[in-house]
Amino acid sequence: MSKTFHSINEPAKQQVSKARLNQQLHSTGELSDAEKTHLPPKLLSFTQQPLWDLAFRPWFLAGTISSVLSVGIWLLFLHGYLPALASSGLTPVAWHIHEMLFGFGATIAVAFLLTAAQTWTNKRSINGGSLLTLTLIWLMIRALLWSDDTKIQVLALVLQAGWWLACIGFLASMVIRAKSKRNYQFIPLLSVMMLLNLSFLIADFSGHTELALHLARTAILTFGLLVGIVGGRVIPFFTGRGADNAQVKATPILDKLLPVVTIIGIGIFFTGHFIALPFTPAFALTSAGIIHLLRLWHWDPLSTRKVPLLWSLQSAYLALGLGLVALGVSYHTDLIRFADALHLITVGTIGGMILAMIARVSLGHTGRPLKPHPSLNIAFALMFIGTLVRFILPLLQMPIMAWDISAICWITAFSIFIWHYARILMSARAS
């Protein structure tokens, strides 16, 4: 009889357990140590250590360490100290782009979305064994890309596809189950990034490096669209709450116009490589840049000058607007090279925005006050300096100095982050 009673009440127990779990999902997105005891005992193992609570913990840490190593390796190669880079795996420039854009930028963007989605949907995000497995796959991909063996390259492609599909699938399941329609847009956006990533690898492995570079540039512009969407939500919100006397104004018309103009620009840019078009994407790219700058002006950037966690975000967004305008101008003059203008976005926006966001998210989602160590101010300033140097010095015919200074700025800035945040990311919630 007790067995029958147990089976009848099992669904009720599951509902109570599910309700309790939902109640325990804080706005910060994690379970406290006391609440973890309600989970099945078999899960209280290595995979339930704080590092595996949410995607931001291992991927912020792994992504930043990877970026420091990748930039260091690239700088050594440029100065002739690592000739082996030219004879293994991806071509050197393709490897550099892939590791910075996909290995670093996309990985941290996906980690942020999977973490934020738990707050958006009140659904438990990827954690534990699943998160550990995807992290190991990510690490394997980093190593396999060095190989010249065709079979290993195919394995790297398969693993990269699997990593993307798992991440997109998990995010999609969360937002669709919660009917969070506002966040459906991230599913096709990440899917495009996945296709560009895989196509990039196939192109370079097949000897079509120029095509791979075009796909990478398209991915960078797509990443800019992602920054425009996410930045449009968080920057004015954070500014309004964190800056004294900030006069933040809503920009509904610009918000609706921006994706349309950006997608048109990306579409023209992408298609122009394959078909001789009677026009360039210059006007669309410049227009998108101007829209970004107009949005930024409405967010009262001057009010954030005393708050590093805010002016760093605003500066990164400024680099996106200026970068797109510079890209458009590069079609009309030889004074500005497309690649140099693009680095306003890759260094200033992707690098700068990521550093600012992970410095904030890592504190907020681990229950700590939003007061980073003072040395993070130096890190933010270094990213700003590195961006300016990488763009301006080539205009003055000093490209090598630009590479060196911007690389050193990047390595130092993210090393500061790693030094102060590694323990935070691996430790339990502070409250």
PDB file of C-alpha atoms in Angstrom, residues 112-410:
ATOM      1  CA  PHE A 112      26.624  35.567 -21.438  1.00  0.00           C
ATOM      2  CA  LEU A 113      23.413  34.651 -23.278  1.00  0.00           C
ATOM      3  CA  LEU A 114      23.135  31.242 -21.603  1.00  0.00           C
ATOM      4  CA  THR A 115      23.651  32.909 -18.235  1.00  0.00           C
ATOM      5  CA  ALA A 116      21.250  35.792 -18.859  1.00  0.00           C
ATOM      6  CA  ALA A 117      18.619  33.414 -20.262  1.00  0.00           C
ATOM      7  CA  GLN A 118      18.196  31.858 -16.814  1.00  0.00           C
ATOM      8  CA  THR A 119      17.168  35.258 -15.463  1.00  0.00           C
ATOM      9  CA  TRP A 120      14.991  35.997 -18.510  1.00  0.00           C
ATOM     10  CA  THR A 121      13.135  32.686 -18.422  1.00  0.00           C
ATOM     11  CA  ASN A 122      13.408  31.422 -14.823  1.00  0.00           C
ATOM     12  CA  LYS A 123      14.550  28.119 -16.353  1.00  0.00           C
ATOM     13  CA  ARG A 124      17.717  26.420 -15.147  1.00  0.00           C
ATOM     14  CA  SER A 125      20.491  27.026 -17.647  1.00  0.00           C
ATOM     15  CA  ILE A 126      23.183  24.595 -18.675  1.00  0.00           C
ATOM     16  CA  ASN A 127      25.326  23.469 -15.751  1.00  0.00           C
ATOM     17  CA  GLY A 128      27.120  20.528 -14.197  1.00  0.00           C
ATOM     18  CA  GLY A 129      28.122  17.622 -16.413  1.00  0.00           C
ATOM     19  CA  SER A 130      26.704  19.115 -19.605  1.00  0.00           C
ATOM     20  CA  LEU A 131      28.664  22.320 -19.088  1.00  0.00           C
ATOM     21  CA  LEU A 132      31.823  20.376 -18.282  1.00  0.00           C
ATOM     22  CA  THR A 133      31.410  18.303 -21.459  1.00  0.00           C
ATOM     23  CA  LEU A 134      31.004  21.366 -23.674  1.00  0.00           C
ATOM     24  CA  THR A 135      34.030  22.972 -22.019  1.00  0.00           C
ATOM     25  CA  LEU A 136      36.157  19.900 -22.759  1.00  0.00           C
ATOM     26  CA  ILE A 137      34.938  19.942 -26.373  1.00  0.00           C
ATOM     27  CA  TRP A 138      35.888  23.618 -26.609  1.00  0.00           C
ATOM     28  CA  LEU A 139      39.385  22.840 -25.314  1.00  0.00           C
ATOM     29  CA  MET A 140      39.783  19.942 -27.759  1.00  0.00           C
ATOM     30  CA  ILE A 141      38.884  22.214 -30.682  1.00  0.00           C
ATOM     31  CA  ARG A 142      41.631  24.656 -29.675  1.00  0.00           C
ATOM     32  CA  ALA A 143      44.207  21.861 -29.922  1.00  0.00           C
ATOM     33  CA  LEU A 144      42.846  20.135 -33.041  1.00  0.00           C
ATOM     34  CA  LEU A 145      43.001  23.310 -35.133  1.00  0.00           C
ATOM     35  CA  TRP A 146      46.803  23.050 -35.104  1.00  0.00           C
ATOM     36  CA  SER A 147      46.781  19.776 -37.060  1.00  0.00           C
ATOM     37  CA  ASP A 148      47.429  19.259 -40.773  1.00  0.00           C
ATOM     38  CA  ASP A 149      45.797  15.830 -40.705  1.00  0.00           C
ATOM     39  CA  THR A 150      42.571  15.921 -42.723  1.00  0.00           C
ATOM     40  CA  LYS A 151      40.818  13.476 -40.408  1.00  0.00           C
ATOM     41  CA  ILE A 152      41.651  15.573 -37.362  1.00  0.00           C
ATOM     42  CA  GLN A 153      40.480  18.713 -39.141  1.00  0.00           C
ATOM     43  CA  VAL A 154      37.171  16.998 -39.906  1.00  0.00           C
ATOM     44  CA  LEU A 155      36.932  16.018 -36.245  1.00  0.00           C
ATOM     45  CA  ALA A 156      37.530  19.652 -35.266  1.00  0.00           C
ATOM     46  CA  LEU A 157      34.711  20.706 -37.599  1.00  0.00           C
ATOM     47  CA  VAL A 158      32.345  18.107 -36.173  1.00  0.00           C
ATOM     48  CA  LEU A 159      33.145  19.105 -32.608  1.00  0.00           C
ATOM     49  CA  GLN A 160      32.758  22.802 -33.425  1.00  0.00           C
ATOM     50  CA  ALA A 161      29.374  22.113 -35.014  1.00  0.00           C
ATOM     51  CA  GLY A 162      28.364  20.022 -32.010  1.00  0.00           C
ATOM     52  CA  TRP A 163      29.373  22.763 -29.594  1.00  0.00           C
ATOM     53  CA  TRP A 164      27.329  25.362 -31.466  1.00  0.00           C
ATOM     54  CA  LEU A 165      24.274  23.119 -31.847  1.00  0.00           C
ATOM     55  CA  ALA A 166      24.292  22.211 -28.163  1.00  0.00           C
ATOM     56  CA  CYS A 167      24.569  25.853 -27.081  1.00  0.00           C
ATOM     57  CA  ILE A 168      21.938  27.123 -29.509  1.00  0.00           C
ATOM     58  CA  GLY A 169      19.657  24.195 -28.713  1.00  0.00           C
ATOM     59  CA  PHE A 170      19.863  24.808 -24.981  1.00  0.00           C
ATOM     60  CA  LEU A 171      19.240  28.536 -25.368  1.00  0.00           C
ATOM     61  CA  ALA A 172      16.337  27.882 -27.743  1.00  0.00           C
ATOM     62  CA  SER A 173      14.736  25.379 -25.379  1.00  0.00           C
ATOM     63  CA  MET A 174      14.861  27.902 -22.528  1.00  0.00           C
ATOM     64  CA  VAL A 175      13.393  30.906 -24.352  1.00  0.00           C
ATOM     65  CA  ILE A 176      10.786  28.862 -26.267  1.00  0.00           C
ATOM     66  CA  ARG A 177       9.557  26.985 -23.184  1.00  0.00           C
ATOM     67  CA  ALA A 178       9.282  30.281 -21.341  1.00  0.00           C
ATOM     68  CA  LYS A 179       7.683  31.944 -24.405  1.00  0.00           C
ATOM     69  CA  SER A 180      10.261  34.705 -24.077  1.00  0.00           C
ATOM     70  CA  LYS A 181       9.537  36.050 -27.541  1.00  0.00           C
ATOM     71  CA  ARG A 182      11.735  39.093 -27.077  1.00  0.00           C
ATOM     72  CA  ASN A 183      14.735  36.782 -26.998  1.00  0.00           C
ATOM     73  CA  TYR A 184      13.847  34.540 -29.954  1.00  0.00           C
ATOM     74  CA  GLN A 185      16.034  36.785 -32.128  1.00  0.00           C
ATOM     75  CA  PHE A 186      19.194  35.356 -30.579  1.00  0.00           C
ATOM     76  CA  ILE A 187      18.469  31.906 -32.028  1.00  0.00           C
ATOM     77  CA  PRO A 188      18.818  32.861 -35.735  1.00  0.00           C
ATOM     78  CA  LEU A 189      21.596  35.318 -34.893  1.00  0.00           C
ATOM     79  CA  LEU A 190      23.717  32.613 -33.239  1.00  0.00           C
ATOM     80  CA  SER A 191      22.801  30.191 -36.013  1.00  0.00           C
ATOM     81  CA  VAL A 192      24.262  32.605 -38.574  1.00  0.00           C
ATOM     82  CA  MET A 193      27.410  32.904 -36.452  1.00  0.00           C
ATOM     83  CA  MET A 194      27.643  29.118 -36.366  1.00  0.00           C
ATOM     84  CA  LEU A 195      27.337  28.799 -40.149  1.00  0.00           C
ATOM     85  CA  LEU A 196      29.952  31.506 -40.680  1.00  0.00           C
ATOM     86  CA  ASN A 197      32.287  29.781 -38.216  1.00  0.00           C
ATOM     87  CA  LEU A 198      32.000  26.377 -39.885  1.00  0.00           C
ATOM     88  CA  SER A 199      32.224  27.856 -43.387  1.00  0.00           C
ATOM     89  CA  PHE A 200      35.318  29.784 -42.331  1.00  0.00           C
ATOM     90  CA  LEU A 201      37.052  26.593 -41.187  1.00  0.00           C
ATOM     91  CA  ILE A 202      36.060  24.644 -44.291  1.00  0.00           C
ATOM     92  CA  ALA A 203      37.244  27.444 -46.575  1.00  0.00           C
ATOM     93  CA  ASP A 204      40.672  27.795 -44.967  1.00  0.00           C
ATOM     94  CA  PHE A 205      41.242  24.047 -44.607  1.00  0.00           C
ATOM     95  CA  SER A 206      40.396  23.777 -48.329  1.00  0.00           C
ATOM     96  CA  GLY A 207      42.965  26.407 -49.278  1.00  0.00           C
ATOM     97  CA  HIS A 208      40.501  29.253 -49.866  1.00  0.00           C
ATOM     98  CA  THR A 209      41.912  31.649 -47.287  1.00  0.00           C
ATOM     99  CA  GLU A 210      40.605  34.779 -49.001  1.00  0.00           C
ATOM    100  CA  LEU A 211      37.071  33.399 -48.800  1.00  0.00           C
ATOM    101  CA  ALA A 212      37.666  32.523 -45.145  1.00  0.00           C
ATOM    102  CA  LEU A 213      38.730  36.108 -44.449  1.00  0.00           C
ATOM    103  CA  HIS A 214      35.582  37.430 -46.124  1.00  0.00           C
ATOM    104  CA  LEU A 215      33.432  35.128 -43.991  1.00  0.00           C
ATOM    105  CA  ALA A 216      35.259  36.301 -40.879  1.00  0.00           C
ATOM    106  CA  ARG A 217      34.651  39.962 -41.741  1.00  0.00           C
ATOM    107  CA  THR A 218      30.982  39.144 -42.251  1.00  0.00           C
ATOM    108  CA  ALA A 219      30.966  37.468 -38.839  1.00  0.00           C
ATOM    109  CA  ILE A 220      32.509  40.582 -37.263  1.00  0.00           C
ATOM    110  CA  LEU A 221      29.732  42.734 -38.725  1.00  0.00           C
ATOM    111  CA  THR A 222      27.191  40.211 -37.441  1.00  0.00           C
ATOM    112  CA  PHE A 223      28.826  40.378 -34.024  1.00  0.00           C
ATOM    113  CA  GLY A 224      28.328  44.145 -34.202  1.00  0.00           C
ATOM    114  CA  LEU A 225      24.609  43.531 -34.686  1.00  0.00           C
ATOM    115  CA  LEU A 226      24.613  41.350 -31.559  1.00  0.00           C
ATOM    116  CA  VAL A 227      26.371  44.120 -29.627  1.00  0.00           C
ATOM    117  CA  GLY A 228      23.803  46.605 -30.898  1.00  0.00           C
ATOM    118  CA  ILE A 229      20.937  44.468 -29.604  1.00  0.00           C
ATOM    119  CA  VAL A 230      22.422  43.565 -26.229  1.00  0.00           C
ATOM    120  CA  GLY A 231      24.106  46.941 -25.751  1.00  0.00           C
ATOM    121  CA  GLY A 232      20.845  48.690 -26.539  1.00  0.00           C
ATOM    122  CA  ARG A 233      19.310  46.917 -23.570  1.00  0.00           C
ATOM    123  CA  VAL A 234      22.019  46.995 -20.933  1.00  0.00           C
ATOM    124  CA  ILE A 235      23.936  50.243 -21.522  1.00  0.00           C
ATOM    125  CA  PRO A 236      21.042  52.697 -21.065  1.00  0.00           C
ATOM    126  CA  PHE A 237      19.684  50.564 -18.208  1.00  0.00           C
ATOM    127  CA  PHE A 238      23.006  50.414 -16.366  1.00  0.00           C
ATOM    128  CA  THR A 239      23.665  54.104 -17.054  1.00  0.00           C
ATOM    129  CA  GLY A 240      20.299  55.189 -15.718  1.00  0.00           C
ATOM    130  CA  ARG A 241      20.823  53.222 -12.525  1.00  0.00           C
ATOM    131  CA  GLY A 242      24.529  53.743 -11.953  1.00  0.00           C
ATOM    132  CA  ALA A 243      25.436  57.257 -13.105  1.00  0.00           C
ATOM    133  CA  ASP A 244      24.612  60.345 -11.081  1.00  0.00           C
ATOM    134  CA  ASN A 245      22.005  62.581 -12.698  1.00  0.00           C
ATOM    135  CA  ALA A 246      22.109  60.602 -15.941  1.00  0.00           C
ATOM    136  CA  GLN A 247      19.588  61.834 -18.501  1.00  0.00           C
ATOM    137  CA  VAL A 248      18.976  58.642 -20.464  1.00  0.00           C
ATOM    138  CA  LYS A 249      16.401  58.948 -23.237  1.00  0.00           C
ATOM    139  CA  ALA A 250      14.631  56.121 -25.033  1.00  0.00           C
ATOM    140  CA  THR A 251      15.295  55.717 -28.762  1.00  0.00           C
ATOM    141  CA  PRO A 252      12.455  53.508 -30.075  1.00  0.00           C
ATOM    142  CA  ILE A 253      12.704  54.659 -33.706  1.00  0.00           C
ATOM    143  CA  LEU A 254      16.485  54.208 -33.834  1.00  0.00           C
ATOM    144  CA  ASP A 255      16.144  50.829 -32.113  1.00  0.00           C
ATOM    145  CA  LYS A 256      13.809  49.566 -34.825  1.00  0.00           C
ATOM    146  CA  LEU A 257      15.802  51.107 -37.663  1.00  0.00           C
ATOM    147  CA  LEU A 258      19.206  49.818 -36.579  1.00  0.00           C
ATOM    148  CA  PRO A 259      18.722  46.062 -37.244  1.00  0.00           C
ATOM    149  CA  VAL A 260      17.219  46.731 -40.672  1.00  0.00           C
ATOM    150  CA  VAL A 261      20.043  49.014 -41.828  1.00  0.00           C
ATOM    151  CA  THR A 262      22.698  46.719 -40.328  1.00  0.00           C
ATOM    152  CA  ILE A 263      21.315  43.582 -41.957  1.00  0.00           C
ATOM    153  CA  ILE A 264      21.141  45.375 -45.321  1.00  0.00           C
ATOM    154  CA  GLY A 265      24.784  46.413 -44.927  1.00  0.00           C
ATOM    155  CA  ILE A 266      25.852  42.889 -43.953  1.00  0.00           C
ATOM    156  CA  GLY A 267      23.879  41.399 -46.829  1.00  0.00           C
ATOM    157  CA  ILE A 268      25.444  43.719 -49.416  1.00  0.00           C
ATOM    158  CA  PHE A 269      28.926  43.179 -47.978  1.00  0.00           C
ATOM    159  CA  PHE A 270      28.558  39.387 -47.982  1.00  0.00           C
ATOM    160  CA  THR A 271      27.032  39.181 -51.463  1.00  0.00           C
ATOM    161  CA  GLY A 272      29.565  41.558 -53.024  1.00  0.00           C
ATOM    162  CA  HIS A 273      32.300  38.938 -52.702  1.00  0.00           C
ATOM    163  CA  PHE A 274      30.436  36.552 -54.998  1.00  0.00           C
ATOM    164  CA  ILE A 275      28.510  38.866 -57.313  1.00  0.00           C
ATOM    165  CA  ALA A 276      29.643  42.112 -58.947  1.00  0.00           C
ATOM    166  CA  LEU A 277      27.140  44.580 -57.511  1.00  0.00           C
ATOM    167  CA  PRO A 278      26.653  48.107 -58.911  1.00  0.00           C
ATOM    168  CA  PHE A 279      26.999  49.529 -55.402  1.00  0.00           C
ATOM    169  CA  THR A 280      29.007  48.963 -52.231  1.00  0.00           C
ATOM    170  CA  PRO A 281      27.833  48.552 -48.613  1.00  0.00           C
ATOM    171  CA  ALA A 282      29.462  51.897 -47.736  1.00  0.00           C
ATOM    172  CA  PHE A 283      26.224  53.839 -47.331  1.00  0.00           C
ATOM    173  CA  ALA A 284      24.512  51.155 -45.234  1.00  0.00           C
ATOM    174  CA  LEU A 285      27.561  50.646 -43.002  1.00  0.00           C
ATOM    175  CA  THR A 286      28.006  54.372 -42.471  1.00  0.00           C
ATOM    176  CA  SER A 287      24.294  54.799 -41.756  1.00  0.00           C
ATOM    177  CA  ALA A 288      24.402  51.979 -39.181  1.00  0.00           C
ATOM    178  CA  GLY A 289      27.383  53.650 -37.539  1.00  0.00           C
ATOM    179  CA  ILE A 290      25.587  56.990 -37.347  1.00  0.00           C
ATOM    180  CA  ILE A 291      22.549  55.319 -35.791  1.00  0.00           C
ATOM    181  CA  HIS A 292      24.781  53.775 -33.131  1.00  0.00           C
ATOM    182  CA  LEU A 293      26.322  57.165 -32.385  1.00  0.00           C
ATOM    183  CA  LEU A 294      22.897  58.813 -32.150  1.00  0.00           C
ATOM    184  CA  ARG A 295      21.718  56.137 -29.707  1.00  0.00           C
ATOM    185  CA  LEU A 296      24.846  56.641 -27.640  1.00  0.00           C
ATOM    186  CA  TRP A 297      24.260  60.393 -27.468  1.00  0.00           C
ATOM    187  CA  HIS A 298      20.783  59.770 -26.032  1.00  0.00           C
ATOM    188  CA  TRP A 299      22.340  57.602 -23.301  1.00  0.00           C
ATOM    189  CA  ASP A 300      24.186  60.579 -21.776  1.00  0.00           C
ATOM    190  CA  PRO A 301      27.742  59.177 -22.027  1.00  0.00           C
ATOM    191  CA  LEU A 302      29.317  62.143 -20.221  1.00  0.00           C
ATOM    192  CA  SER A 303      27.445  61.230 -17.048  1.00  0.00           C
ATOM    193  CA  THR A 304      29.426  57.978 -16.794  1.00  0.00           C
ATOM    194  CA  ARG A 305      32.910  59.497 -16.730  1.00  0.00           C
ATOM    195  CA  LYS A 306      33.342  58.796 -12.993  1.00  0.00           C
ATOM    196  CA  VAL A 307      32.048  55.200 -13.160  1.00  0.00           C
ATOM    197  CA  PRO A 308      34.540  52.817 -14.844  1.00  0.00           C
ATOM    198  CA  LEU A 309      32.021  49.994 -15.252  1.00  0.00           C
ATOM    199  CA  LEU A 310      29.888  52.419 -17.260  1.00  0.00           C
ATOM    200  CA  TRP A 311      32.303  54.540 -19.288  1.00  0.00           C
ATOM    201  CA  SER A 312      34.041  51.354 -20.409  1.00  0.00           C
ATOM    202  CA  LEU A 313      30.744  50.112 -21.867  1.00  0.00           C
ATOM    203  CA  GLN A 314      30.002  53.471 -23.449  1.00  0.00           C
ATOM    204  CA  SER A 315      33.518  53.647 -24.952  1.00  0.00           C
ATOM    205  CA  ALA A 316      33.172  50.190 -26.457  1.00  0.00           C
ATOM    206  CA  TYR A 317      29.863  51.154 -27.998  1.00  0.00           C
ATOM    207  CA  LEU A 318      31.406  54.368 -29.315  1.00  0.00           C
ATOM    208  CA  ALA A 319      34.059  52.265 -31.067  1.00  0.00           C
ATOM    209  CA  LEU A 320      31.286  50.322 -32.833  1.00  0.00           C
ATOM    210  CA  GLY A 321      29.707  53.471 -34.252  1.00  0.00           C
ATOM    211  CA  LEU A 322      33.032  54.968 -35.285  1.00  0.00           C
ATOM    212  CA  GLY A 323      34.208  51.646 -36.683  1.00  0.00           C
ATOM    213  CA  LEU A 324      31.203  51.260 -38.975  1.00  0.00           C
ATOM    214  CA  VAL A 325      31.535  54.850 -40.174  1.00  0.00           C
ATOM    215  CA  ALA A 326      35.250  54.274 -40.856  1.00  0.00           C
ATOM    216  CA  LEU A 327      34.445  51.083 -42.767  1.00  0.00           C
ATOM    217  CA  GLY A 328      32.069  53.030 -44.972  1.00  0.00           C
ATOM    218  CA  VAL A 329      34.640  55.777 -45.546  1.00  0.00           C
ATOM    219  CA  SER A 330      37.308  53.174 -46.431  1.00  0.00           C
ATOM    220  CA  TYR A 331      35.398  52.445 -49.647  1.00  0.00           C
ATOM    221  CA  HIS A 332      35.990  56.029 -50.804  1.00  0.00           C
ATOM    222  CA  THR A 333      39.581  56.730 -49.782  1.00  0.00           C
ATOM    223  CA  ASP A 334      42.894  54.912 -49.516  1.00  0.00           C
ATOM    224  CA  LEU A 335      43.794  56.839 -46.378  1.00  0.00           C
ATOM    225  CA  ILE A 336      41.760  54.418 -44.257  1.00  0.00           C
ATOM    226  CA  ARG A 337      42.307  50.701 -44.827  1.00  0.00           C
ATOM    227  CA  PHE A 338      39.314  48.428 -44.355  1.00  0.00           C
ATOM    228  CA  ALA A 339      41.314  46.131 -42.042  1.00  0.00           C
ATOM    229  CA  ASP A 340      42.366  49.009 -39.788  1.00  0.00           C
ATOM    230  CA  ALA A 341      38.816  50.324 -39.559  1.00  0.00           C
ATOM    231  CA  LEU A 342      37.650  46.800 -38.752  1.00  0.00           C
ATOM    232  CA  HIS A 343      39.979  46.703 -35.757  1.00  0.00           C
ATOM    233  CA  LEU A 344      38.049  49.567 -34.205  1.00  0.00           C
ATOM    234  CA  ILE A 345      35.307  46.978 -33.867  1.00  0.00           C
ATOM    235  CA  THR A 346      37.383  43.892 -33.064  1.00  0.00           C
ATOM    236  CA  VAL A 347      39.598  45.546 -30.447  1.00  0.00           C
ATOM    237  CA  GLY A 348      37.473  48.449 -29.279  1.00  0.00           C
ATOM    238  CA  THR A 349      33.996  46.954 -29.424  1.00  0.00           C
ATOM    239  CA  ILE A 350      34.363  43.188 -29.110  1.00  0.00           C
ATOM    240  CA  GLY A 351      37.369  43.312 -26.786  1.00  0.00           C
ATOM    241  CA  GLY A 352      36.304  46.418 -24.881  1.00  0.00           C
ATOM    242  CA  MET A 353      32.654  45.440 -24.502  1.00  0.00           C
ATOM    243  CA  ILE A 354      33.543  41.934 -23.397  1.00  0.00           C
ATOM    244  CA  LEU A 355      36.013  43.155 -20.777  1.00  0.00           C
ATOM    245  CA  ALA A 356      33.482  45.641 -19.395  1.00  0.00           C
ATOM    246  CA  MET A 357      30.625  43.134 -19.384  1.00  0.00           C
ATOM    247  CA  ILE A 358      32.502  40.197 -17.858  1.00  0.00           C
ATOM    248  CA  ALA A 359      33.915  42.457 -15.149  1.00  0.00           C
ATOM    249  CA  ARG A 360      30.346  43.383 -14.207  1.00  0.00           C
ATOM    250  CA  VAL A 361      28.601  40.051 -14.797  1.00  0.00           C
ATOM    251  CA  SER A 362      31.215  38.071 -12.880  1.00  0.00           C
ATOM    252  CA  LEU A 363      30.573  40.210  -9.808  1.00  0.00           C
ATOM    253  CA  GLY A 364      26.807  40.436 -10.073  1.00  0.00           C
ATOM    254  CA  HIS A 365      26.199  36.751 -10.786  1.00  0.00           C
ATOM    255  CA  THR A 366      28.389  35.644  -7.895  1.00  0.00           C
ATOM    256  CA  GLY A 367      26.641  37.860  -5.371  1.00  0.00           C
ATOM    257  CA  ARG A 368      29.413  40.414  -5.008  1.00  0.00           C
ATOM    258  CA  PRO A 369      29.161  44.217  -4.973  1.00  0.00           C
ATOM    259  CA  LEU A 370      29.611  45.908  -8.340  1.00  0.00           C
ATOM    260  CA  LYS A 371      32.916  47.402  -7.282  1.00  0.00           C
ATOM    261  CA  PRO A 372      35.804  45.925  -9.285  1.00  0.00           C
ATOM    262  CA  HIS A 373      39.368  46.152  -8.063  1.00  0.00           C
ATOM    263  CA  PRO A 374      40.879  49.602  -8.886  1.00  0.00           C
ATOM    264  CA  SER A 375      43.336  47.957 -11.281  1.00  0.00           C
ATOM    265  CA  LEU A 376      40.394  47.147 -13.579  1.00  0.00           C
ATOM    266  CA  ASN A 377      40.274  50.886 -14.290  1.00  0.00           C
ATOM    267  CA  ILE A 378      43.743  50.473 -15.778  1.00  0.00           C
ATOM    268  CA  ALA A 379      42.535  47.500 -17.813  1.00  0.00           C
ATOM    269  CA  PHE A 380      39.635  49.499 -19.254  1.00  0.00           C
ATOM    270  CA  ALA A 381      41.964  52.378 -20.105  1.00  0.00           C
ATOM    271  CA  LEU A 382      44.428  50.004 -21.786  1.00  0.00           C
ATOM    272  CA  MET A 383      41.691  48.633 -24.047  1.00  0.00           C
ATOM    273  CA  PHE A 384      40.743  52.181 -25.025  1.00  0.00           C
ATOM    274  CA  ILE A 385      44.392  53.084 -25.712  1.00  0.00           C
ATOM    275  CA  GLY A 386      44.970  49.856 -27.639  1.00  0.00           C
ATOM    276  CA  THR A 387      41.985  50.606 -29.851  1.00  0.00           C
ATOM    277  CA  LEU A 388      43.142  54.119 -30.703  1.00  0.00           C
ATOM    278  CA  VAL A 389      46.706  52.984 -31.356  1.00  0.00           C
ATOM    279  CA  ARG A 390      45.628  50.103 -33.589  1.00  0.00           C
ATOM    280  CA  PHE A 391      43.608  52.479 -35.768  1.00  0.00           C
ATOM    281  CA  ILE A 392      45.665  55.692 -35.749  1.00  0.00           C
ATOM    282  CA  LEU A 393      49.286  54.498 -36.050  1.00  0.00           C
ATOM    283  CA  PRO A 394      48.734  52.687 -39.386  1.00  0.00           C
ATOM    284  CA  LEU A 395      47.455  56.015 -40.741  1.00  0.00           C
ATOM    285  CA  LEU A 396      50.856  57.419 -39.788  1.00  0.00           C
ATOM    286  CA  GLN A 397      52.671  54.562 -41.566  1.00  0.00           C
ATOM    287  CA  MET A 398      53.578  52.790 -38.310  1.00  0.00           C
ATOM    288  CA  PRO A 399      51.679  49.488 -38.544  1.00  0.00           C
ATOM    289  CA  ILE A 400      54.237  47.343 -36.680  1.00  0.00           C
ATOM    290  CA  MET A 401      54.221  49.678 -33.698  1.00  0.00           C
ATOM    291  CA  ALA A 402      50.419  49.610 -33.805  1.00  0.00           C
ATOM    292  CA  TRP A 403      50.377  45.808 -33.663  1.00  0.00           C
ATOM    293  CA  ASP A 404      52.877  45.698 -30.803  1.00  0.00           C
ATOM    294  CA  ILE A 405      51.272  48.338 -28.592  1.00  0.00           C
ATOM    295  CA  SER A 406      47.704  47.163 -29.105  1.00  0.00           C
ATOM    296  CA  ALA A 407      48.711  43.535 -28.457  1.00  0.00           C
ATOM    297  CA  ILE A 408      50.526  44.480 -25.239  1.00  0.00           C
ATOM    298  CA  CYS A 409      47.513  46.526 -24.137  1.00  0.00           C
ATOM    299  CA  TRP A 410      45.211  43.558 -24.783  1.00  0.00           C
TER     300      TRP A 410
END
